[in-house]
Short mmCIF file of C-alpha atoms in Angstrom, two decimals:
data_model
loop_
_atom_site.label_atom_id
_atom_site.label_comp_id
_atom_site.label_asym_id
_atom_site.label_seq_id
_atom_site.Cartn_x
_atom_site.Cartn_y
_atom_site.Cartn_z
CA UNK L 1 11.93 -1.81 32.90
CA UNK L 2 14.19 1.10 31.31
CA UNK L 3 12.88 5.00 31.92
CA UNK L 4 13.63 7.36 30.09
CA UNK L 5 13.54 11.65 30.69
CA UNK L 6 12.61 13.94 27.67
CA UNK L 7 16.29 15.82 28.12
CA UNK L 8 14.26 19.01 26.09
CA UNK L 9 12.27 19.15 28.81
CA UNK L 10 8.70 19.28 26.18
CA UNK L 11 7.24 16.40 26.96
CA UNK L 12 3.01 16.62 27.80
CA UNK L 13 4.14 16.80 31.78
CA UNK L 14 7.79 18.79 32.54
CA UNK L 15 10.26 16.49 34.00
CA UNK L 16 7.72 13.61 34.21
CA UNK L 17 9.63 10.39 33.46
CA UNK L 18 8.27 8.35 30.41
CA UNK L 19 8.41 4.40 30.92
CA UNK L 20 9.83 2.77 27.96
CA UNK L 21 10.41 -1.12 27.48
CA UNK L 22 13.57 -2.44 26.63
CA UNK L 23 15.39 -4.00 23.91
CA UNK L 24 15.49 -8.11 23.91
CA UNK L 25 18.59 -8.91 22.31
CA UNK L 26 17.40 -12.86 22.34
CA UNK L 27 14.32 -11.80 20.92
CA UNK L 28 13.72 -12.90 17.07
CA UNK L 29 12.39 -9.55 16.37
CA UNK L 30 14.96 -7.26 14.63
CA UNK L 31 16.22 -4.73 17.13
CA UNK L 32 15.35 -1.86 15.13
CA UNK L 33 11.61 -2.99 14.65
CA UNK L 34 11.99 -3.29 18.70
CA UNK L 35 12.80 0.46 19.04
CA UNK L 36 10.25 1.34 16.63
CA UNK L 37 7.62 -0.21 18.53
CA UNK L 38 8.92 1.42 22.06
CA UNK L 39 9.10 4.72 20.12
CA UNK L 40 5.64 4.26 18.97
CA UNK L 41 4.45 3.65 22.18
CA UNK L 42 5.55 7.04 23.49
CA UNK L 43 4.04 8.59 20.33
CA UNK L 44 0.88 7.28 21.06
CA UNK L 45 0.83 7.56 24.76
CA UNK L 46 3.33 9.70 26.06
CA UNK L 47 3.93 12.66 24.02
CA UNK L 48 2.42 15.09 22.78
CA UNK L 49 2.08 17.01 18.96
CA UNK L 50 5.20 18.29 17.79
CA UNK L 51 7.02 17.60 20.75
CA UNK L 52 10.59 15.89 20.03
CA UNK L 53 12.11 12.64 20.41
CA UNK L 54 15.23 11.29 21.53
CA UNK L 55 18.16 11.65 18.90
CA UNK L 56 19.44 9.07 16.99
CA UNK L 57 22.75 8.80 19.57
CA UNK L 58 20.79 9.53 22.18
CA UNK L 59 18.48 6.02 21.19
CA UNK L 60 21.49 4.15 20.76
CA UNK L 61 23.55 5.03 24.22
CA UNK L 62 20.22 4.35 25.86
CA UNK L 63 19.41 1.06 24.30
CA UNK L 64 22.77 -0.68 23.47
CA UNK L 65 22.36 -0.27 20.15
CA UNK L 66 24.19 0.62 16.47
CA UNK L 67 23.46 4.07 15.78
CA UNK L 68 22.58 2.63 12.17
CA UNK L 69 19.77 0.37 13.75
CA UNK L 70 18.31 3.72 15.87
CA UNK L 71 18.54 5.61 12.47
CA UNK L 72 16.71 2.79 10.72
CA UNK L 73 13.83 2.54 13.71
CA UNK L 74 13.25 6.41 12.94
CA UNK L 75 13.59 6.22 9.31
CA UNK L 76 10.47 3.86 9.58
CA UNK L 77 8.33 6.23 11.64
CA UNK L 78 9.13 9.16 9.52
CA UNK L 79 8.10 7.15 6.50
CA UNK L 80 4.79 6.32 8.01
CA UNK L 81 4.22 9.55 9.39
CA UNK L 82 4.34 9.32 12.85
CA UNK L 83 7.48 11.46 12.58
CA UNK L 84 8.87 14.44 10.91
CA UNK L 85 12.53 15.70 11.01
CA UNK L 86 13.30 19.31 10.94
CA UNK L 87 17.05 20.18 9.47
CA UNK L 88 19.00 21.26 11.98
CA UNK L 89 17.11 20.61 15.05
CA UNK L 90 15.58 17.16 15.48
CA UNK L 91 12.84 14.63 14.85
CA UNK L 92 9.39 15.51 16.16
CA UNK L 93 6.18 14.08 16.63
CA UNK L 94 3.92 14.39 13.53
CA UNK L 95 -0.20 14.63 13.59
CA UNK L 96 -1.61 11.87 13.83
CA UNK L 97 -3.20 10.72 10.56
CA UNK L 98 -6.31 11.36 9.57
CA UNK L 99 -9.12 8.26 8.40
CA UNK L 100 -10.29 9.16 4.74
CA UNK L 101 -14.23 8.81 5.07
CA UNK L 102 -15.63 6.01 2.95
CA UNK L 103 -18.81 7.65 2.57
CA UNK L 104 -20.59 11.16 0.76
CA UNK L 105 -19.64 13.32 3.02
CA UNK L 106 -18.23 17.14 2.40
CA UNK L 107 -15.17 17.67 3.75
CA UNK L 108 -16.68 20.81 6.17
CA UNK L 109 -18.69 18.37 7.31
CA UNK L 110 -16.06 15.40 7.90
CA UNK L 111 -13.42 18.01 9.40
CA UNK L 112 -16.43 19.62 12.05
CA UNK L 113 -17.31 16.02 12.85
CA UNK L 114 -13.49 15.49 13.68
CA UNK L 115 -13.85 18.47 15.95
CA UNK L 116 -11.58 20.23 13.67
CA UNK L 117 -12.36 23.80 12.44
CA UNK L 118 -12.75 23.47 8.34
CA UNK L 119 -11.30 25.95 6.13
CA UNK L 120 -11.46 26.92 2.48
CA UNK L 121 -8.95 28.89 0.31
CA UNK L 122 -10.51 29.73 -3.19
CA UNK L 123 -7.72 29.38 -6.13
CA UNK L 124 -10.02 29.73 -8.79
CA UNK L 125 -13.44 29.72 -10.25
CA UNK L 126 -14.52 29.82 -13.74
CA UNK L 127 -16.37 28.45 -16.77
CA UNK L 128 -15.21 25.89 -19.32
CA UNK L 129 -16.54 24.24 -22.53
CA UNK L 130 -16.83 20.32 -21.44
CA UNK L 131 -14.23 18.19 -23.61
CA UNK L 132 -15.43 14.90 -24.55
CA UNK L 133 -13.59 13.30 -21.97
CA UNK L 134 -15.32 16.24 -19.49
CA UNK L 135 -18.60 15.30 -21.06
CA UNK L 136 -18.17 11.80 -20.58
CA UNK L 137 -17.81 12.29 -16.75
CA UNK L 138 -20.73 14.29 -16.54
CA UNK L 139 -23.14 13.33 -19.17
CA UNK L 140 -22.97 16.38 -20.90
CA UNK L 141 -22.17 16.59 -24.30
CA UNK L 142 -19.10 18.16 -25.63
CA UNK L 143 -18.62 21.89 -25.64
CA UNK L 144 -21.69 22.10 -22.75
CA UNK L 145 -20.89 24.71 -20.09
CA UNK L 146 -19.37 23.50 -16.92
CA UNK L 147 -18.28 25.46 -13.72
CA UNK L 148 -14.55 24.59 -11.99
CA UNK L 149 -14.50 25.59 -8.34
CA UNK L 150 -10.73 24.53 -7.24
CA UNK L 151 -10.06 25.46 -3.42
CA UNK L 152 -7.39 24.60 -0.86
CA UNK L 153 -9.00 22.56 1.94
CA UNK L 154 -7.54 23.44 5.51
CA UNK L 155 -8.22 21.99 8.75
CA UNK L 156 -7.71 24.31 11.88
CA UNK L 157 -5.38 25.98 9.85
CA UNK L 158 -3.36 22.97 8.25
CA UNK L 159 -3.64 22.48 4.32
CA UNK L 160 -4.94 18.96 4.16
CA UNK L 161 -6.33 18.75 0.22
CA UNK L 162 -6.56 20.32 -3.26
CA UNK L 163 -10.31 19.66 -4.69
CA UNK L 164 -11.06 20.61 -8.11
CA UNK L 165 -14.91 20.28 -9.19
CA UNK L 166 -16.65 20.44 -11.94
CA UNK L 167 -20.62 20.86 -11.89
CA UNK L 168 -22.76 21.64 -15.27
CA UNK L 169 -23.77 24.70 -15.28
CA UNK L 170 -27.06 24.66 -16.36
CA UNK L 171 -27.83 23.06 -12.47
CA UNK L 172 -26.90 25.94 -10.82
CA UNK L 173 -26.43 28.83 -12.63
CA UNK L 174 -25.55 31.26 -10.13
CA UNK L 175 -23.15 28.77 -8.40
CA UNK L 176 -19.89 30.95 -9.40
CA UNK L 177 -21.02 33.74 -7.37
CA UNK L 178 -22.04 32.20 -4.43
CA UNK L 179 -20.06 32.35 -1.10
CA UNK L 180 -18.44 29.06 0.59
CA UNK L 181 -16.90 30.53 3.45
CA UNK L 182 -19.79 29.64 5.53
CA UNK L 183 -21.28 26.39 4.22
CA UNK L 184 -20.38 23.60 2.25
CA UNK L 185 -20.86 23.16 -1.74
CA UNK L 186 -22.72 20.04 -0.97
CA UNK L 187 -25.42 22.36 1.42
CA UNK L 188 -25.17 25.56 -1.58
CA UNK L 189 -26.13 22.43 -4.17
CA UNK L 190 -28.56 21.34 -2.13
CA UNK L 191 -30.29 25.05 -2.00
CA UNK L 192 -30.36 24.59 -6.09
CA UNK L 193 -32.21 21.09 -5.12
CA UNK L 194 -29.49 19.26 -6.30
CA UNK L 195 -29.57 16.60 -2.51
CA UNK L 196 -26.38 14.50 -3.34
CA UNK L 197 -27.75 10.65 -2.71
CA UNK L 198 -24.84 8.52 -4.25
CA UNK L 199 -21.44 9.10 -5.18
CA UNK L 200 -18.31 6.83 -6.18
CA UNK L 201 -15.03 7.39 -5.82
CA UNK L 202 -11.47 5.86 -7.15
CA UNK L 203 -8.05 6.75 -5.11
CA UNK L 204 -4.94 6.18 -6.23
CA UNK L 205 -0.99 6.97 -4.81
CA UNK L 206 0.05 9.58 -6.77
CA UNK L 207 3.55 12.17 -6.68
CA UNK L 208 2.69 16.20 -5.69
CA UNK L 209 3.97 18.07 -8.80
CA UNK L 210 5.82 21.63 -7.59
CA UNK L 211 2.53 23.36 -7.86
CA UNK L 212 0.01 21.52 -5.42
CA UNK L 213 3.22 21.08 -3.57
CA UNK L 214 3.65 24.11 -2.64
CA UNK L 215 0.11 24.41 -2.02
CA UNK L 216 -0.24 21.76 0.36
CA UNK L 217 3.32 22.48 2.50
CA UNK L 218 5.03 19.83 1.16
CA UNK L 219 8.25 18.68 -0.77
CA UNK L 220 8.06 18.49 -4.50
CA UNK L 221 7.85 14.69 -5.49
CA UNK L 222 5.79 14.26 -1.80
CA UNK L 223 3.50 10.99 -1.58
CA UNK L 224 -0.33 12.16 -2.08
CA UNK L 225 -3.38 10.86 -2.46
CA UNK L 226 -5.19 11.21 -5.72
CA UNK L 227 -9.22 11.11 -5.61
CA UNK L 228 -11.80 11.13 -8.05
CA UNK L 229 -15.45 11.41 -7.27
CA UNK L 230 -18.51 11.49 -9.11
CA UNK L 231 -21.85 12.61 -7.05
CA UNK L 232 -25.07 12.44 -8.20
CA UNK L 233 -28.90 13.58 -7.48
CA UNK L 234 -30.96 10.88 -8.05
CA UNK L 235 -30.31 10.40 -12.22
CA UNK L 236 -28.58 13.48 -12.75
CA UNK L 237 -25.07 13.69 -12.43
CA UNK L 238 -23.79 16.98 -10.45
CA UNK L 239 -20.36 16.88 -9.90
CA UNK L 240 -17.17 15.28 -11.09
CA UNK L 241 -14.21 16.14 -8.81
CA UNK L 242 -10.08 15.48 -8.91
CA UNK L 243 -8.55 16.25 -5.94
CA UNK L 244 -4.89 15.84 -4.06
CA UNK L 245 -4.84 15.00 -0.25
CA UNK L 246 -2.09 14.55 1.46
CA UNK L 247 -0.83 11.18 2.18
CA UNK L 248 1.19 12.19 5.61
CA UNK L 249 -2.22 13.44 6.70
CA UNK L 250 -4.13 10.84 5.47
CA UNK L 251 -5.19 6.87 5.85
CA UNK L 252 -7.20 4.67 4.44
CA UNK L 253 -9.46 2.21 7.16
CA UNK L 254 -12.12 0.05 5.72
CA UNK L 255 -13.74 -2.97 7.27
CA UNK L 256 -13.53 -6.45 5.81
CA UNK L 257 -16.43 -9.02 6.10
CA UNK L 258 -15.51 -13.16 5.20
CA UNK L 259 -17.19 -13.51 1.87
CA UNK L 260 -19.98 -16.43 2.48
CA UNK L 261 -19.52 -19.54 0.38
CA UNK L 262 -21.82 -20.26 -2.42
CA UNK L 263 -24.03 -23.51 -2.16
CA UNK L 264 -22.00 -26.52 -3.10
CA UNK L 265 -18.68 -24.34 -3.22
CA UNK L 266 -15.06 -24.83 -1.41
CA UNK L 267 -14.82 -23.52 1.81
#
């Protein structure tokens, strides 16, 4: 089996040798998805956070290889995430993605579950006459006050989302004025005795216009992930919300069950 020495000298232990497999040039595999999976094994087990990898020449001289084929191996990891290049000084480890909770949860609450400290960043707050589309959402008629609370969602430190609500205001008609550095809007809702108890929500790929770009740390034209949730109170419908997550921070895990066959179907 091949070793291989972080030259930088950052790896999680200084001058501890990683063990790395090597390539199988008999193998059916493509030798670039061969390096990606040995590179992904030190991501996951070796190294540490933002520490860097091997260059692209380095790869190559090590492994035998094209340096087209080491390129392509990191070109893969960077596109999932699991890497992120810095001009002028090298490819590093990136976060490690985050699962997108399938539930109605806040996101203070999701983040302190993660052990990660939440954080909130108010951009705006104000009052709007419901369109009919607005109205629609939140069974309001058209021209009916609603509040917009749109905030930058951190995560020890790290912009992770843009959420935009919008809540009626006749359900909590202080709400504009109340403080959410220290709780969640789900927990200041739930002090109007509006207790969210079922919620749906629709995401979609979407493209980071310049603004929420810029916002969120990332390139114009950056992959995000484009939410929509409506929550409700028992009948009443309390908030609709549009928000942008980012998709290098982000995955989607849900569990599949085998569909049972009806009586007297095809198996």
């Amino acid at each position: 089996m091949g070793r291989w020495t972080n030259p930088t000298g950052a790896s999680p232990e200084v001058g501890k040798e990683q063990a790395l497999t090597t390539i199988d040039a008999r193998s059916p595999v493509p030798k670039y998805f061969q390096l990606r999976e040995i590179l992904l094994d030190l991501i996951e087990n070796e190294l540490t956070v933002d520490a860097p990898v091997p260059s692209e020449r380095e790869l190559a001289a090590r492994y035998g290889l094209s340096r087209m084929t080491a390129r392509q191996a990191v070109e893969h990891l960077v596109s999932e995430g699991r890497l992120y290049r810095v001009q002028g000084k090298g490819t590093f480890v990136a976060r490690p993605k985050i699962d997108m909770p399938l539930r109605l949860t806040s996101f203070t609450e999701d983040m302190r579950a993660r052990g990660l400290t939440p954080g909130s960043r108010d951009l705006g707050r104000h009052e709007i006459e419901a369109t009919v589309a607005l109205g629609r959402e939140l069974s309001v008629e058209a021209g009916s006050p609603v509040y917009v609370i749109e905030r930058l969602r951190t995560a020890d430190g790290v912009p992770m989302a843009l959420e935009r609500s919008h809540i009626p205001a006749h359900l909590a008609p202080d709400l504009l004025t109340e403080s959410l550095v220290e709780r969640s809007l789900y927990d200041l809702l739930a002090s109007y005795g509006l207790v969210l108890d079922r919620g749906e929500q629709v995401i979609e790929a979407g493209i980071a216009d310049s603004n929420d770009a810029g916002l969120l740390g990332l390139a114009p034209g950056s992959a995000v992930l484009l939410l929509q949730r409506h929550c409700w109170a028992g009948s009443v419908a309390v908030e609709y919300a549009v928000s942008t997550y980012r998709a290098d921070r982000y995955q989607l895990r849900a569990s599949l069950d085998i569909a049972s066959a009806a009586p007297g179907g095809t198996k």
